[in-house]
Amino acid sequence: VISRVILQFCTSIVIFFVFLVAIRFYGETYPIKNPLEVLFCLVLLCLAGMGMGLVVNALSTMMRSLSMIFGQAMRILFFTSGIFFSISDLPDRIQQYLQYNPFLHLIEIIRDNFSHVRMSESTDLGYAITCVLVLLLFGLVSHVALRRRILAS
């Protein structure tokens, strides 16, 4: 699982830089305010994916239909992650619920680094880091605890 995550992350980073170079070659400039913060958020997104993958892999040995349920839950997280919208464009009553999605914070921080103005004041990198670390820890613990079942399946 970890080697697959590393391969996927490296591929994504290479594609990201190819797009940046292609955009620059085309004549557009998109200055990144803090490239290390963008890279850090991308690493956090990757680690969150690894944590979820470990959890689903481990728990699906106990309940086969979990992967289908997880697919639906991931769809909800995807549509509420801020990929298609900025959190600042939404009413306050909706923002308060979407703020529980750690992916929204990471996507907004990445978006803010590509924008000339601060787009969202409500992002919290600490919250996102905490959620990712808890998810990763839960994934690793569940994977270790159920490793015999995983190897048997």
PDB file of C-alpha atoms in Angstrom:
ATOM      1  CA  VAL A   1       0.000   0.000   0.000  1.00  0.00           C
ATOM      2  CA  ILE A   2       2.754   2.440   0.943  1.00  0.00           C
ATOM      3  CA  SER A   3       4.749   1.826  -2.240  1.00  0.00           C
ATOM      4  CA  ARG A   4       1.612   2.435  -4.303  1.00  0.00           C
ATOM      5  CA  VAL A   5       1.045   5.738  -2.481  1.00  0.00           C
ATOM      6  CA  ILE A   6       4.628   6.832  -3.097  1.00  0.00           C
ATOM      7  CA  LEU A   7       4.340   5.979  -6.795  1.00  0.00           C
ATOM      8  CA  GLN A   8       1.030   7.830  -7.117  1.00  0.00           C
ATOM      9  CA  PHE A   9       2.372  10.867  -5.269  1.00  0.00           C
ATOM     10  CA  CYS A  10       5.523  11.087  -7.392  1.00  0.00           C
ATOM     11  CA  THR A  11       3.458  10.767 -10.557  1.00  0.00           C
ATOM     12  CA  SER A  12       1.105  13.517  -9.398  1.00  0.00           C
ATOM     13  CA  ILE A  13       3.981  15.861  -8.535  1.00  0.00           C
ATOM     14  CA  VAL A  14       5.620  15.316 -11.932  1.00  0.00           C
ATOM     15  CA  ILE A  15       2.315  16.007 -13.715  1.00  0.00           C
ATOM     16  CA  PHE A  16       1.795  19.120 -11.561  1.00  0.00           C
ATOM     17  CA  PHE A  17       5.194  20.501 -12.574  1.00  0.00           C
ATOM     18  CA  VAL A  18       4.646  19.597 -16.243  1.00  0.00           C
ATOM     19  CA  PHE A  19       1.437  21.640 -16.180  1.00  0.00           C
ATOM     20  CA  LEU A  20       3.199  24.564 -14.481  1.00  0.00           C
ATOM     21  CA  VAL A  21       5.949  24.520 -17.125  1.00  0.00           C
ATOM     22  CA  ALA A  22       3.401  24.220 -19.945  1.00  0.00           C
ATOM     23  CA  ILE A  23       1.431  27.168 -18.580  1.00  0.00           C
ATOM     24  CA  ARG A  24       4.636  29.181 -18.238  1.00  0.00           C
ATOM     25  CA  PHE A  25       5.659  28.234 -21.796  1.00  0.00           C
ATOM     26  CA  TYR A  26       2.256  29.380 -23.043  1.00  0.00           C
ATOM     27  CA  GLY A  27       2.994  32.801 -21.606  1.00  0.00           C
ATOM     28  CA  GLU A  28       0.867  32.841 -18.485  1.00  0.00           C
ATOM     29  CA  THR A  29       2.385  33.357 -15.075  1.00  0.00           C
ATOM     30  CA  TYR A  30       0.902  32.027 -11.890  1.00  0.00           C
ATOM     31  CA  PRO A  31       3.175  33.028  -9.058  1.00  0.00           C
ATOM     32  CA  ILE A  32       2.836  30.712  -6.095  1.00  0.00           C
ATOM     33  CA  LYS A  33       2.930  32.647  -2.823  1.00  0.00           C
ATOM     34  CA  ASN A  34       4.351  29.788  -0.778  1.00  0.00           C
ATOM     35  CA  PRO A  35       5.458  26.759  -2.839  1.00  0.00           C
ATOM     36  CA  LEU A  36       6.441  24.772   0.267  1.00  0.00           C
ATOM     37  CA  GLU A  37       2.958  25.200   1.719  1.00  0.00           C
ATOM     38  CA  VAL A  38       1.441  23.942  -1.542  1.00  0.00           C
ATOM     39  CA  LEU A  39       3.777  20.937  -1.512  1.00  0.00           C
ATOM     40  CA  PHE A  40       3.003  20.310   2.173  1.00  0.00           C
ATOM     41  CA  CYS A  41      -0.749  20.368   1.474  1.00  0.00           C
ATOM     42  CA  LEU A  42      -0.272  17.951  -1.423  1.00  0.00           C
ATOM     43  CA  VAL A  43       1.689  15.626   0.874  1.00  0.00           C
ATOM     44  CA  LEU A  44      -1.108  15.858   3.453  1.00  0.00           C
ATOM     45  CA  LEU A  45      -3.696  14.999   0.801  1.00  0.00           C
ATOM     46  CA  CYS A  46      -1.587  12.014  -0.196  1.00  0.00           C
ATOM     47  CA  LEU A  47      -1.223  10.857   3.418  1.00  0.00           C
ATOM     48  CA  ALA A  48      -4.963  11.207   3.960  1.00  0.00           C
ATOM     49  CA  GLY A  49      -5.564   9.019   0.932  1.00  0.00           C
ATOM     50  CA  MET A  50      -3.120   6.480   2.282  1.00  0.00           C
ATOM     51  CA  GLY A  51      -4.831   6.512   5.676  1.00  0.00           C
ATOM     52  CA  MET A  52      -8.238   5.967   4.105  1.00  0.00           C
ATOM     53  CA  GLY A  53      -6.880   3.239   1.890  1.00  0.00           C
ATOM     54  CA  LEU A  54      -5.367   1.435   4.872  1.00  0.00           C
ATOM     55  CA  VAL A  55      -8.614   1.714   6.846  1.00  0.00           C
ATOM     56  CA  VAL A  56     -10.769   0.413   4.006  1.00  0.00           C
ATOM     57  CA  ASN A  57      -8.312  -2.354   3.173  1.00  0.00           C
ATOM     58  CA  ALA A  58      -8.197  -3.543   6.776  1.00  0.00           C
ATOM     59  CA  LEU A  59     -11.885  -3.214   7.578  1.00  0.00           C
ATOM     60  CA  SER A  60     -13.087  -4.694   4.290  1.00  0.00           C
ATOM     61  CA  THR A  61     -11.636  -8.027   5.409  1.00  0.00           C
ATOM     62  CA  MET A  62     -14.344  -8.058   8.079  1.00  0.00           C
ATOM     63  CA  MET A  63     -17.172  -6.680   5.945  1.00  0.00           C
ATOM     64  CA  ARG A  64     -16.952  -7.116   2.163  1.00  0.00           C
ATOM     65  CA  SER A  65     -19.578  -4.471   1.356  1.00  0.00           C
ATOM     66  CA  LEU A  66     -17.549  -1.776   3.126  1.00  0.00           C
ATOM     67  CA  SER A  67     -15.734  -0.822  -0.069  1.00  0.00           C
ATOM     68  CA  MET A  68     -19.061   0.047  -1.747  1.00  0.00           C
ATOM     69  CA  ILE A  69     -20.166   2.089   1.272  1.00  0.00           C
ATOM     70  CA  PHE A  70     -16.777   3.789   1.349  1.00  0.00           C
ATOM     71  CA  GLY A  71     -17.104   4.680  -2.335  1.00  0.00           C
ATOM     72  CA  GLN A  72     -20.331   6.549  -1.658  1.00  0.00           C
ATOM     73  CA  ALA A  73     -18.832   8.331   1.358  1.00  0.00           C
ATOM     74  CA  MET A  74     -15.840   9.379  -0.734  1.00  0.00           C
ATOM     75  CA  ARG A  75     -18.164  10.850  -3.346  1.00  0.00           C
ATOM     76  CA  ILE A  76     -19.738  13.064  -0.669  1.00  0.00           C
ATOM     77  CA  LEU A  77     -16.290  14.132   0.583  1.00  0.00           C
ATOM     78  CA  PHE A  78     -15.235  14.889  -3.005  1.00  0.00           C
ATOM     79  CA  PHE A  79     -18.203  17.146  -3.746  1.00  0.00           C
ATOM     80  CA  THR A  80     -17.825  18.988  -0.425  1.00  0.00           C
ATOM     81  CA  SER A  81     -14.032  19.356  -0.671  1.00  0.00           C
ATOM     82  CA  GLY A  82     -14.029  22.719  -2.404  1.00  0.00           C
ATOM     83  CA  ILE A  83     -12.688  21.539  -5.732  1.00  0.00           C
ATOM     84  CA  PHE A  84     -15.646  22.996  -7.615  1.00  0.00           C
ATOM     85  CA  PHE A  85     -16.217  26.040  -5.416  1.00  0.00           C
ATOM     86  CA  SER A  86     -14.521  28.334  -2.952  1.00  0.00           C
ATOM     87  CA  ILE A  87     -15.822  28.238   0.598  1.00  0.00           C
ATOM     88  CA  SER A  88     -16.037  32.030   0.634  1.00  0.00           C
ATOM     89  CA  ASP A  89     -18.691  31.896  -2.133  1.00  0.00           C
ATOM     90  CA  LEU A  90     -21.113  29.991   0.088  1.00  0.00           C
ATOM     91  CA  PRO A  91     -23.505  31.285   2.759  1.00  0.00           C
ATOM     92  CA  ASP A  92     -22.269  31.196   6.360  1.00  0.00           C
ATOM     93  CA  ARG A  93     -24.809  28.570   7.428  1.00  0.00           C
ATOM     94  CA  ILE A  94     -23.425  26.125   4.832  1.00  0.00           C
ATOM     95  CA  GLN A  95     -19.805  27.050   5.529  1.00  0.00           C
ATOM     96  CA  GLN A  96     -20.096  26.008   9.151  1.00  0.00           C
ATOM     97  CA  TYR A  97     -20.952  22.432   8.134  1.00  0.00           C
ATOM     98  CA  LEU A  98     -18.426  22.157   5.325  1.00  0.00           C
ATOM     99  CA  GLN A  99     -15.655  23.291   7.671  1.00  0.00           C
ATOM    100  CA  TYR A 100     -15.606  19.767   9.126  1.00  0.00           C
ATOM    101  CA  ASN A 101     -14.156  18.431   5.868  1.00  0.00           C
ATOM    102  CA  PRO A 102     -10.342  18.562   6.229  1.00  0.00           C
ATOM    103  CA  PHE A 103      -9.908  18.276   2.455  1.00  0.00           C
ATOM    104  CA  LEU A 104     -11.734  21.584   2.079  1.00  0.00           C
ATOM    105  CA  HIS A 105      -9.096  23.307   4.216  1.00  0.00           C
ATOM    106  CA  LEU A 106      -6.226  21.815   2.196  1.00  0.00           C
ATOM    107  CA  ILE A 107      -7.799  22.648  -1.176  1.00  0.00           C
ATOM    108  CA  GLU A 108      -8.530  26.224  -0.036  1.00  0.00           C
ATOM    109  CA  ILE A 109      -4.951  26.698   1.167  1.00  0.00           C
ATOM    110  CA  ILE A 110      -3.633  25.486  -2.192  1.00  0.00           C
ATOM    111  CA  ARG A 111      -6.099  27.758  -4.016  1.00  0.00           C
ATOM    112  CA  ASP A 112      -5.085  30.736  -1.864  1.00  0.00           C
ATOM    113  CA  ASN A 113      -1.446  30.222  -2.818  1.00  0.00           C
ATOM    114  CA  PHE A 114      -2.316  30.633  -6.496  1.00  0.00           C
ATOM    115  CA  SER A 115      -4.488  33.706  -5.971  1.00  0.00           C
ATOM    116  CA  HIS A 116      -3.439  37.339  -5.693  1.00  0.00           C
ATOM    117  CA  VAL A 117      -5.894  37.977  -2.865  1.00  0.00           C
ATOM    118  CA  ARG A 118      -6.712  35.922   0.201  1.00  0.00           C
ATOM    119  CA  MET A 119      -9.781  33.940  -0.811  1.00  0.00           C
ATOM    120  CA  SER A 120     -10.757  32.402   2.495  1.00  0.00           C
ATOM    121  CA  GLU A 121     -10.109  33.424   6.068  1.00  0.00           C
ATOM    122  CA  SER A 122     -11.686  30.297   7.493  1.00  0.00           C
ATOM    123  CA  THR A 123      -9.024  27.723   6.633  1.00  0.00           C
ATOM    124  CA  ASP A 124      -7.168  25.989   9.424  1.00  0.00           C
ATOM    125  CA  LEU A 125      -4.034  24.051   8.525  1.00  0.00           C
ATOM    126  CA  GLY A 126      -3.761  22.735  12.079  1.00  0.00           C
ATOM    127  CA  TYR A 127      -7.204  21.141  11.869  1.00  0.00           C
ATOM    128  CA  ALA A 128      -6.335  19.511   8.553  1.00  0.00           C
ATOM    129  CA  ILE A 129      -3.015  18.193   9.907  1.00  0.00           C
ATOM    130  CA  THR A 130      -4.747  16.761  12.977  1.00  0.00           C
ATOM    131  CA  CYS A 131      -7.426  15.030  10.898  1.00  0.00           C
ATOM    132  CA  VAL A 132      -4.868  13.565   8.499  1.00  0.00           C
ATOM    133  CA  LEU A 133      -2.641  12.295  11.318  1.00  0.00           C
ATOM    134  CA  VAL A 134      -5.596  10.722  13.152  1.00  0.00           C
ATOM    135  CA  LEU A 135      -6.777   9.075   9.941  1.00  0.00           C
ATOM    136  CA  LEU A 136      -3.282   7.831   9.152  1.00  0.00           C
ATOM    137  CA  LEU A 137      -2.813   6.535  12.693  1.00  0.00           C
ATOM    138  CA  PHE A 138      -6.183   4.770  12.612  1.00  0.00           C
ATOM    139  CA  GLY A 139      -5.315   3.267   9.228  1.00  0.00           C
ATOM    140  CA  LEU A 140      -1.929   1.999  10.374  1.00  0.00           C
ATOM    141  CA  VAL A 141      -3.305   0.599  13.650  1.00  0.00           C
ATOM    142  CA  SER A 142      -6.210  -1.151  11.922  1.00  0.00           C
ATOM    143  CA  HIS A 143      -3.883  -2.530   9.266  1.00  0.00           C
ATOM    144  CA  VAL A 144      -1.445  -3.893  11.851  1.00  0.00           C
ATOM    145  CA  ALA A 145      -4.249  -5.263  14.032  1.00  0.00           C
ATOM    146  CA  LEU A 146      -5.864  -7.099  11.117  1.00  0.00           C
ATOM    147  CA  ARG A 147      -2.738  -8.018   9.159  1.00  0.00           C
ATOM    148  CA  ARG A 148      -3.322 -11.776   9.466  1.00  0.00           C
ATOM    149  CA  ARG A 149      -6.809 -11.420   8.032  1.00  0.00           C
ATOM    150  CA  ILE A 150      -5.490  -9.151   5.286  1.00  0.00           C
ATOM    151  CA  LEU A 151      -2.801 -11.640   4.274  1.00  0.00           C
ATOM    152  CA  ALA A 152      -5.317 -14.499   4.350  1.00  0.00           C
ATOM    153  CA  SER A 153      -7.755 -12.737   2.014  1.00  0.00           C
TER     154      SER A 153
END
